[in-house]
Short mmCIF file of C-alpha atoms in Angstrom, two decimals:
data_model
loop_
_atom_site.label_atom_id
_atom_site.label_comp_id
_atom_site.label_asym_id
_atom_site.label_seq_id
_atom_site.Cartn_x
_atom_site.Cartn_y
_atom_site.Cartn_z
CA UNK A 186 84.39 81.01 123.27
CA UNK A 187 83.94 79.09 120.01
CA UNK A 188 84.66 80.67 116.63
CA UNK A 189 80.93 80.52 115.87
CA UNK A 190 80.08 82.39 119.08
CA UNK A 191 82.79 85.01 118.46
CA UNK A 192 81.30 85.48 115.00
CA UNK A 193 77.83 85.96 116.52
CA UNK A 194 79.23 88.62 118.84
CA UNK A 195 80.14 90.79 115.87
CA UNK A 196 77.36 89.70 113.53
CA UNK A 197 75.78 93.14 113.54
CA UNK A 198 78.78 94.24 111.47
CA UNK A 199 79.27 91.13 109.38
CA UNK A 200 76.25 89.02 108.65
CA UNK A 201 73.33 90.55 110.56
CA UNK A 202 72.12 87.44 112.38
CA UNK A 203 73.04 83.90 113.37
CA UNK A 204 72.16 81.23 115.88
CA UNK A 205 74.61 80.19 118.64
CA UNK A 206 76.12 77.53 116.38
CA UNK A 207 77.09 80.10 113.76
CA UNK A 208 74.42 79.27 111.18
CA UNK A 209 72.92 82.10 109.16
CA UNK A 210 69.51 83.09 110.44
CA UNK A 211 66.84 85.25 108.88
CA UNK A 212 68.42 88.64 108.25
CA UNK A 213 66.64 91.83 109.25
CA UNK A 214 65.28 94.01 106.48
CA UNK A 215 68.09 95.78 104.63
CA UNK A 216 70.78 93.27 105.62
CA UNK A 217 72.26 90.55 103.42
CA UNK A 218 72.14 86.95 104.62
CA UNK A 219 75.01 84.58 103.93
CA UNK A 220 74.47 82.20 101.01
CA UNK A 221 73.15 78.80 102.11
CA UNK A 222 72.94 76.94 98.80
CA UNK A 223 75.58 74.34 97.97
CA UNK A 224 77.90 74.64 94.97
CA UNK A 225 75.85 71.96 93.21
CA UNK A 226 72.63 73.89 93.80
CA UNK A 227 74.26 77.08 92.56
CA UNK A 228 75.52 75.14 89.51
CA UNK A 229 71.97 74.08 88.68
CA UNK A 230 70.79 77.68 88.95
CA UNK A 231 73.57 78.87 86.65
CA UNK A 232 72.65 76.23 84.06
CA UNK A 233 68.98 77.20 84.22
CA UNK A 234 69.97 80.82 83.71
CA UNK A 235 71.89 80.04 80.51
CA UNK A 236 75.34 78.88 81.60
CA UNK A 237 77.46 81.96 80.83
CA UNK A 238 79.62 84.27 82.92
CA UNK A 239 81.81 87.26 82.00
CA UNK A 240 84.56 88.41 84.38
CA UNK A 241 86.88 91.38 84.00
CA UNK A 242 90.11 90.48 85.79
CA UNK A 243 93.15 92.60 86.47
CA UNK A 244 96.29 91.04 85.09
CA UNK A 245 99.13 91.16 82.61
CA UNK A 246 98.54 88.72 79.73
CA UNK A 247 95.46 87.60 77.83
CA UNK A 248 95.81 84.00 78.98
CA UNK A 249 96.79 84.66 82.58
CA UNK A 250 93.45 83.39 83.92
CA UNK A 251 93.30 80.28 81.74
CA UNK A 252 93.99 78.02 84.74
CA UNK A 253 91.04 79.48 86.65
CA UNK A 254 88.80 79.18 83.60
CA UNK A 255 89.79 75.55 83.09
CA UNK A 256 89.33 74.59 86.74
CA UNK A 257 85.94 76.31 86.95
CA UNK A 258 84.56 74.80 83.74
CA UNK A 259 85.78 71.33 84.69
CA UNK A 260 84.07 71.62 88.08
CA UNK A 261 80.84 73.03 86.61
CA UNK A 262 80.14 71.44 83.19
CA UNK A 263 77.88 73.45 80.94
CA UNK A 264 78.86 76.85 82.37
CA UNK A 265 81.18 78.91 80.16
CA UNK A 266 83.49 81.31 81.96
CA UNK A 267 84.91 84.13 79.84
CA UNK A 268 87.64 86.08 81.64
CA UNK A 269 88.93 89.26 80.02
CA UNK A 270 92.35 90.24 81.39
CA UNK A 271 93.71 93.77 81.29
CA UNK A 272 95.62 96.08 83.58
CA UNK A 273 93.31 97.00 86.45
CA UNK A 274 93.78 100.71 85.72
CA UNK A 275 92.31 100.17 82.25
CA UNK A 276 89.53 97.86 83.39
CA UNK A 277 88.23 100.36 85.93
CA UNK A 278 88.17 103.11 83.31
CA UNK A 279 86.43 100.73 80.90
CA UNK A 280 83.82 99.85 83.52
CA UNK A 281 83.23 103.49 84.45
CA UNK A 282 82.60 104.28 80.78
CA UNK A 283 80.27 101.31 80.38
CA UNK A 284 78.32 102.40 83.45
CA UNK A 285 78.08 105.95 82.11
CA UNK A 286 76.80 104.73 78.74
CA UNK A 287 74.55 101.97 80.10
CA UNK A 288 76.55 99.30 78.25
CA UNK A 289 77.96 97.27 81.17
CA UNK A 290 79.48 93.95 80.04
CA UNK A 291 81.00 92.09 83.02
CA UNK A 292 78.99 90.29 85.67
CA UNK A 293 81.97 90.15 88.04
CA UNK A 294 85.02 92.36 88.40
CA UNK A 295 88.26 91.42 90.23
CA UNK A 296 90.94 94.09 90.35
CA UNK A 297 94.08 95.43 92.02
CA UNK A 298 92.69 98.99 92.05
CA UNK A 299 91.32 98.63 95.57
CA UNK A 300 90.13 102.23 95.78
CA UNK A 301 87.50 101.57 93.10
CA UNK A 302 85.38 99.24 95.21
CA UNK A 303 84.35 101.65 98.01
CA UNK A 304 83.62 104.24 95.31
CA UNK A 305 81.48 101.85 93.29
CA UNK A 306 79.71 100.82 96.49
CA UNK A 307 78.94 104.48 97.27
CA UNK A 308 77.67 104.94 93.72
CA UNK A 309 75.26 102.03 94.25
CA UNK A 310 76.44 99.90 91.33
CA UNK A 311 77.61 96.85 93.31
CA UNK A 312 75.31 94.03 94.41
CA UNK A 313 75.62 93.17 98.13
CA UNK A 314 76.28 89.44 98.33
CA UNK A 315 77.87 87.18 100.95
CA UNK A 316 79.06 83.79 99.68
CA UNK A 317 79.15 80.66 101.82
CA UNK A 318 81.97 80.73 104.33
CA UNK A 319 81.70 84.51 104.69
CA UNK A 320 82.49 84.24 108.40
CA UNK A 321 85.86 82.60 107.60
CA UNK A 322 87.13 85.50 105.46
CA UNK A 323 89.42 87.93 107.27
CA UNK A 324 87.35 90.94 108.29
CA UNK A 325 89.85 93.39 106.78
CA UNK A 326 89.54 91.69 103.40
CA UNK A 327 85.78 92.13 102.99
CA UNK A 328 83.15 94.84 102.99
CA UNK A 329 80.87 94.37 106.04
CA UNK A 330 77.80 94.89 103.86
CA UNK A 331 78.90 92.33 101.26
CA UNK A 332 79.48 94.81 98.42
CA UNK A 333 82.92 93.28 97.69
CA UNK A 334 85.37 90.77 99.08
CA UNK A 335 88.97 89.69 98.75
CA UNK A 336 89.43 86.49 96.78
CA UNK A 337 93.15 85.83 97.30
CA UNK A 338 96.03 87.48 99.10
CA UNK A 339 98.87 88.46 96.78
CA UNK A 340 102.37 89.79 97.47
CA UNK A 341 105.11 91.36 95.38
CA UNK A 342 108.62 90.59 96.53
CA UNK A 343 111.83 88.91 95.42
CA UNK A 344 111.92 86.26 92.72
CA UNK A 345 115.38 84.80 92.10
CA UNK A 346 116.80 82.48 89.45
CA UNK A 347 118.40 79.70 91.50
CA UNK A 348 120.80 78.69 88.71
CA UNK A 349 122.19 82.20 88.19
CA UNK A 350 122.56 83.24 91.82
CA UNK A 351 123.70 80.90 94.63
CA UNK A 352 121.35 80.75 97.60
CA UNK A 353 123.76 82.57 99.92
CA UNK A 354 123.65 85.57 97.54
CA UNK A 355 119.92 85.69 96.85
CA UNK A 356 118.75 89.32 97.03
CA UNK A 357 116.23 89.84 99.81
CA UNK A 358 116.50 93.42 101.03
CA UNK A 359 116.21 96.58 98.94
CA UNK A 360 119.92 97.30 99.37
CA UNK A 361 120.80 93.98 97.71
CA UNK A 362 119.57 95.34 94.38
CA UNK A 363 122.32 97.94 94.49
CA UNK A 364 125.08 95.30 94.50
CA UNK A 365 127.61 95.53 91.63
CA UNK A 366 127.14 91.85 90.72
CA UNK A 367 123.48 92.51 89.85
CA UNK A 368 124.07 95.46 87.53
CA UNK A 369 122.23 94.85 84.25
CA UNK A 370 120.69 91.61 85.60
CA UNK A 371 117.58 92.97 87.34
CA UNK A 372 114.22 93.04 85.58
CA UNK A 373 111.57 95.41 86.94
CA UNK A 374 108.08 96.51 85.98
CA UNK A 375 107.87 100.23 85.34
CA UNK A 376 106.72 101.50 88.76
CA UNK A 377 104.89 104.36 87.06
CA UNK A 378 102.86 101.74 85.17
CA UNK A 379 101.75 99.54 88.09
CA UNK A 380 100.56 100.87 91.45
CA UNK A 381 101.68 97.82 93.46
CA UNK A 382 105.24 98.21 92.16
CA UNK A 383 104.94 101.94 92.75
CA UNK A 384 104.04 101.20 96.37
CA UNK A 385 107.17 99.04 96.72
CA UNK A 386 109.22 102.09 95.74
CA UNK A 387 107.16 104.34 98.03
CA UNK A 388 108.00 102.18 101.02
CA UNK A 389 111.68 102.11 100.04
CA UNK A 390 111.85 105.88 99.54
CA UNK A 391 110.17 106.39 102.90
CA UNK A 392 112.87 104.20 104.45
CA UNK A 393 115.99 105.12 102.48
CA UNK A 394 115.21 108.34 100.62
CA UNK A 395 115.29 109.30 96.93
CA UNK A 396 119.00 108.52 96.74
CA UNK A 397 118.02 104.85 96.59
CA UNK A 398 116.08 105.42 93.36
CA UNK A 399 118.98 107.34 91.81
CA UNK A 400 121.38 104.52 92.68
CA UNK A 401 118.93 101.90 91.42
CA UNK A 402 118.80 103.62 88.04
CA UNK A 403 122.58 103.24 87.81
CA UNK A 404 122.06 99.46 88.03
CA UNK A 405 120.74 99.57 84.45
CA UNK A 406 117.65 97.45 85.16
CA UNK A 407 115.64 95.83 82.39
CA UNK A 408 112.27 97.64 82.29
CA UNK A 409 109.09 95.82 81.25
CA UNK A 410 105.35 96.39 81.23
CA UNK A 411 103.16 94.16 83.36
CA UNK A 412 104.19 92.06 86.34
CA UNK A 413 104.12 88.68 84.59
CA UNK A 414 107.14 89.52 82.43
CA UNK A 415 109.57 89.80 85.37
CA UNK A 416 108.57 86.36 86.62
CA UNK A 417 108.90 84.89 83.14
CA UNK A 418 112.30 86.46 82.49
CA UNK A 419 113.75 85.34 85.81
CA UNK A 420 112.44 81.82 85.28
CA UNK A 421 113.90 81.76 81.75
CA UNK A 422 117.26 83.08 82.95
CA UNK A 423 117.25 86.24 80.82
CA UNK A 424 117.32 88.13 84.12
CA UNK A 425 118.67 87.05 87.49
CA UNK A 426 116.21 88.62 89.92
CA UNK A 427 113.25 90.94 90.42
CA UNK A 428 111.13 92.39 93.21
CA UNK A 429 108.17 93.47 91.04
CA UNK A 430 106.13 90.27 90.82
CA UNK A 431 104.69 87.45 92.87
CA UNK A 432 105.50 83.76 92.90
CA UNK A 433 104.25 80.39 94.07
CA UNK A 434 104.78 79.70 97.76
CA UNK A 435 105.15 76.05 96.75
CA UNK A 436 107.24 76.06 93.55
CA UNK A 437 107.01 73.26 91.03
CA UNK A 438 109.96 70.84 91.24
CA UNK A 439 111.20 71.81 87.78
CA UNK A 440 111.10 75.56 88.42
CA UNK A 441 114.36 77.52 88.13
CA UNK A 442 113.12 80.43 90.25
CA UNK A 443 112.02 80.93 93.85
CA UNK A 444 109.86 83.47 95.63
CA UNK A 445 111.87 84.90 98.54
CA UNK A 446 110.64 87.31 101.22
CA UNK A 447 112.85 89.98 102.81
CA UNK A 448 113.91 89.60 106.42
CA UNK A 449 113.45 93.24 107.41
CA UNK A 450 112.55 95.53 104.50
CA UNK A 451 108.86 96.01 103.69
CA UNK A 452 107.12 94.07 100.93
CA UNK A 453 103.76 94.72 99.28
CA UNK A 454 100.77 92.52 100.10
CA UNK A 455 97.03 92.94 99.59
CA UNK A 456 93.82 91.05 98.90
CA UNK A 457 92.63 91.20 95.29
CA UNK A 458 89.02 92.39 95.48
CA UNK A 459 86.00 91.08 93.60
CA UNK A 460 82.37 92.17 93.29
CA UNK A 461 79.17 91.46 91.41
CA UNK A 462 77.51 94.34 89.57
CA UNK A 463 73.87 95.19 90.07
CA UNK A 464 71.97 94.20 86.97
CA UNK A 465 74.44 91.43 86.13
CA UNK A 466 73.05 89.52 83.15
CA UNK A 467 74.36 86.24 84.54
CA UNK A 468 73.64 86.66 88.25
CA UNK A 469 73.35 82.98 89.15
CA UNK A 470 76.67 82.21 87.46
CA UNK A 471 78.27 85.19 89.20
CA UNK A 472 77.11 83.88 92.58
CA UNK A 473 78.42 80.42 91.71
CA UNK A 474 81.80 81.88 90.73
CA UNK A 475 82.31 83.82 93.97
CA UNK A 476 81.22 80.87 96.07
CA UNK A 477 83.64 78.60 94.23
CA UNK A 478 86.52 81.09 94.47
CA UNK A 479 86.03 81.39 98.23
CA UNK A 480 85.29 77.72 98.88
CA UNK A 481 87.79 76.20 101.30
CA UNK A 482 88.89 73.56 98.79
CA UNK A 483 89.49 76.15 96.06
CA UNK A 484 91.38 78.40 98.45
CA UNK A 485 93.54 75.43 99.45
CA UNK A 486 94.31 74.02 96.00
CA UNK A 487 93.90 76.67 93.30
CA UNK A 488 95.52 79.84 94.67
CA UNK A 489 99.31 79.79 94.72
CA UNK A 490 99.87 82.39 97.44
CA UNK A 491 97.93 83.15 100.64
CA UNK A 492 94.26 82.43 101.24
CA UNK A 493 91.81 85.10 102.39
CA UNK A 494 90.24 82.53 104.72
CA UNK A 495 91.23 82.13 108.34
CA UNK A 496 90.78 78.36 108.22
CA UNK A 497 93.17 77.56 105.33
CA UNK A 498 96.69 76.61 106.35
CA UNK A 499 99.71 78.52 105.04
CA UNK A 500 102.35 76.42 103.21
CA UNK A 501 105.32 75.23 105.23
CA UNK A 502 108.08 77.80 105.49
CA UNK A 503 105.69 80.77 105.46
CA UNK A 504 103.61 82.50 108.11
CA UNK A 505 100.02 83.69 107.74
CA UNK A 506 100.11 86.96 105.83
CA UNK A 507 99.02 88.95 108.90
CA UNK A 508 102.00 87.78 110.97
CA UNK A 509 104.73 89.52 108.96
CA UNK A 510 105.91 92.65 110.74
CA UNK A 511 107.32 94.05 107.49
CA UNK A 512 104.09 93.88 105.50
CA UNK A 513 100.63 95.24 106.27
CA UNK A 514 98.04 93.75 103.87
CA UNK A 515 95.83 96.82 104.30
CA UNK A 516 98.55 99.44 103.65
CA UNK A 517 98.39 99.17 99.86
CA UNK A 518 94.67 99.92 99.93
CA UNK A 519 95.25 103.06 101.99
CA UNK A 520 97.98 104.12 99.57
CA UNK A 521 95.60 103.66 96.64
CA UNK A 522 92.85 105.76 98.22
CA UNK A 523 94.85 109.01 98.07
CA UNK A 524 94.96 109.43 94.31
CA UNK A 525 96.58 112.86 94.43
CA UNK A 526 99.49 111.51 96.49
CA UNK A 527 99.78 108.48 94.22
CA UNK A 528 100.00 110.65 91.11
CA UNK A 529 102.56 112.99 92.69
CA UNK A 530 104.79 110.07 93.61
CA UNK A 531 104.30 108.41 90.21
CA UNK A 532 105.44 111.56 88.43
CA UNK A 533 108.54 111.84 90.59
CA UNK A 534 109.48 108.20 89.92
CA UNK A 535 109.19 108.92 86.21
CA UNK A 536 111.73 111.71 86.55
CA UNK A 537 114.26 109.21 87.84
CA UNK A 538 113.48 106.05 85.88
CA UNK A 539 111.93 107.42 82.69
CA UNK A 540 108.54 107.23 81.08
CA UNK A 541 106.76 103.97 80.31
CA UNK A 542 107.64 102.51 76.91
CA UNK A 543 106.33 99.53 74.98
CA UNK A 544 103.01 97.91 74.13
CA UNK A 545 100.68 96.87 76.98
CA UNK A 546 101.31 93.20 77.76
CA UNK A 547 97.59 92.20 77.77
CA UNK A 548 97.06 93.74 74.32
CA UNK A 549 94.15 96.03 73.48
CA UNK A 550 90.81 94.44 74.51
CA UNK A 551 88.77 97.45 73.37
CA UNK A 552 85.82 99.20 74.99
CA UNK A 553 83.29 96.35 75.37
CA UNK A 554 85.22 93.04 75.35
CA UNK A 555 83.30 89.86 76.16
CA UNK A 556 86.02 87.28 75.59
CA UNK A 557 89.74 86.98 76.18
CA UNK A 558 91.93 88.16 73.33
CA UNK A 559 93.42 85.36 71.17
CA UNK A 560 96.51 83.88 72.79
#
């Protein structure tokens, strides 16, 4: 059976209708057909609309999405992409307030707070939309009705400075971070400040118990806010290792750090979700953006970790994200759904490691930001 025919067999859940070759057909009333326009046609529509797009993106520094902004604006001249970066837990609160006060700013939202998207779908504030290539996106990474979709697969695991630690001693497993030689040399994002880091600790506590957290505290780690800081500090050599950030699967030749997966202990992986809001002021540009993000070429060349598409190859030395027995890309989303359990665990972690201190790394964007903060 061809991929197209397998897709047709489950089209009632995914796309509503297709012909035997896998092409989108006329969708029945109430269903959403897959986008058929090319990127160039979508570009023309975005220009005719006014050439502006506002995205709220989860992240750690004001300029963290500058590479995406630059690549998008170079590919689509005349369309301005403004990406406002903040912690996902602040963006979702900001959006909820904007919705409540009828002052919604973003056209597109892309966040780590995975539990928000089913809720927003149920509240009827998301626009069902299926970009080109919808059939190639892993089923578990997308809403069957098109309310939201994963745009890249991320993972938090070990990042090691290769000049400070010889390869034979690179920390991989949770127990490695309890070694005496790493005392005072580990940088970690406050787990009670970031749910993905919190989930790393949840998996470790489930495996090794709370004694692990007590022993980790004795390692005198360097605590930071945001998950960009650990990567930056390890790369700069002000810390030797971390497990609370991601890293490029293909590092640049001049990089001093490497992303290293554990052999047996669990690591955190998930698909960052994105959606278009109903009533988006820049709908054509929003559709262009999602189509570009999920385009096979973009997924192959722009994202530095795993693709959400089934037809994009994984870099040499790594397996497709679904093939790791020690990471389930859907587990983080299930963890996030039970907010009472999350908050109970967060509070307990704080008892061991202390309360969050320091300024938020993205700054303070305010209640209705439309542009990235100066950086």
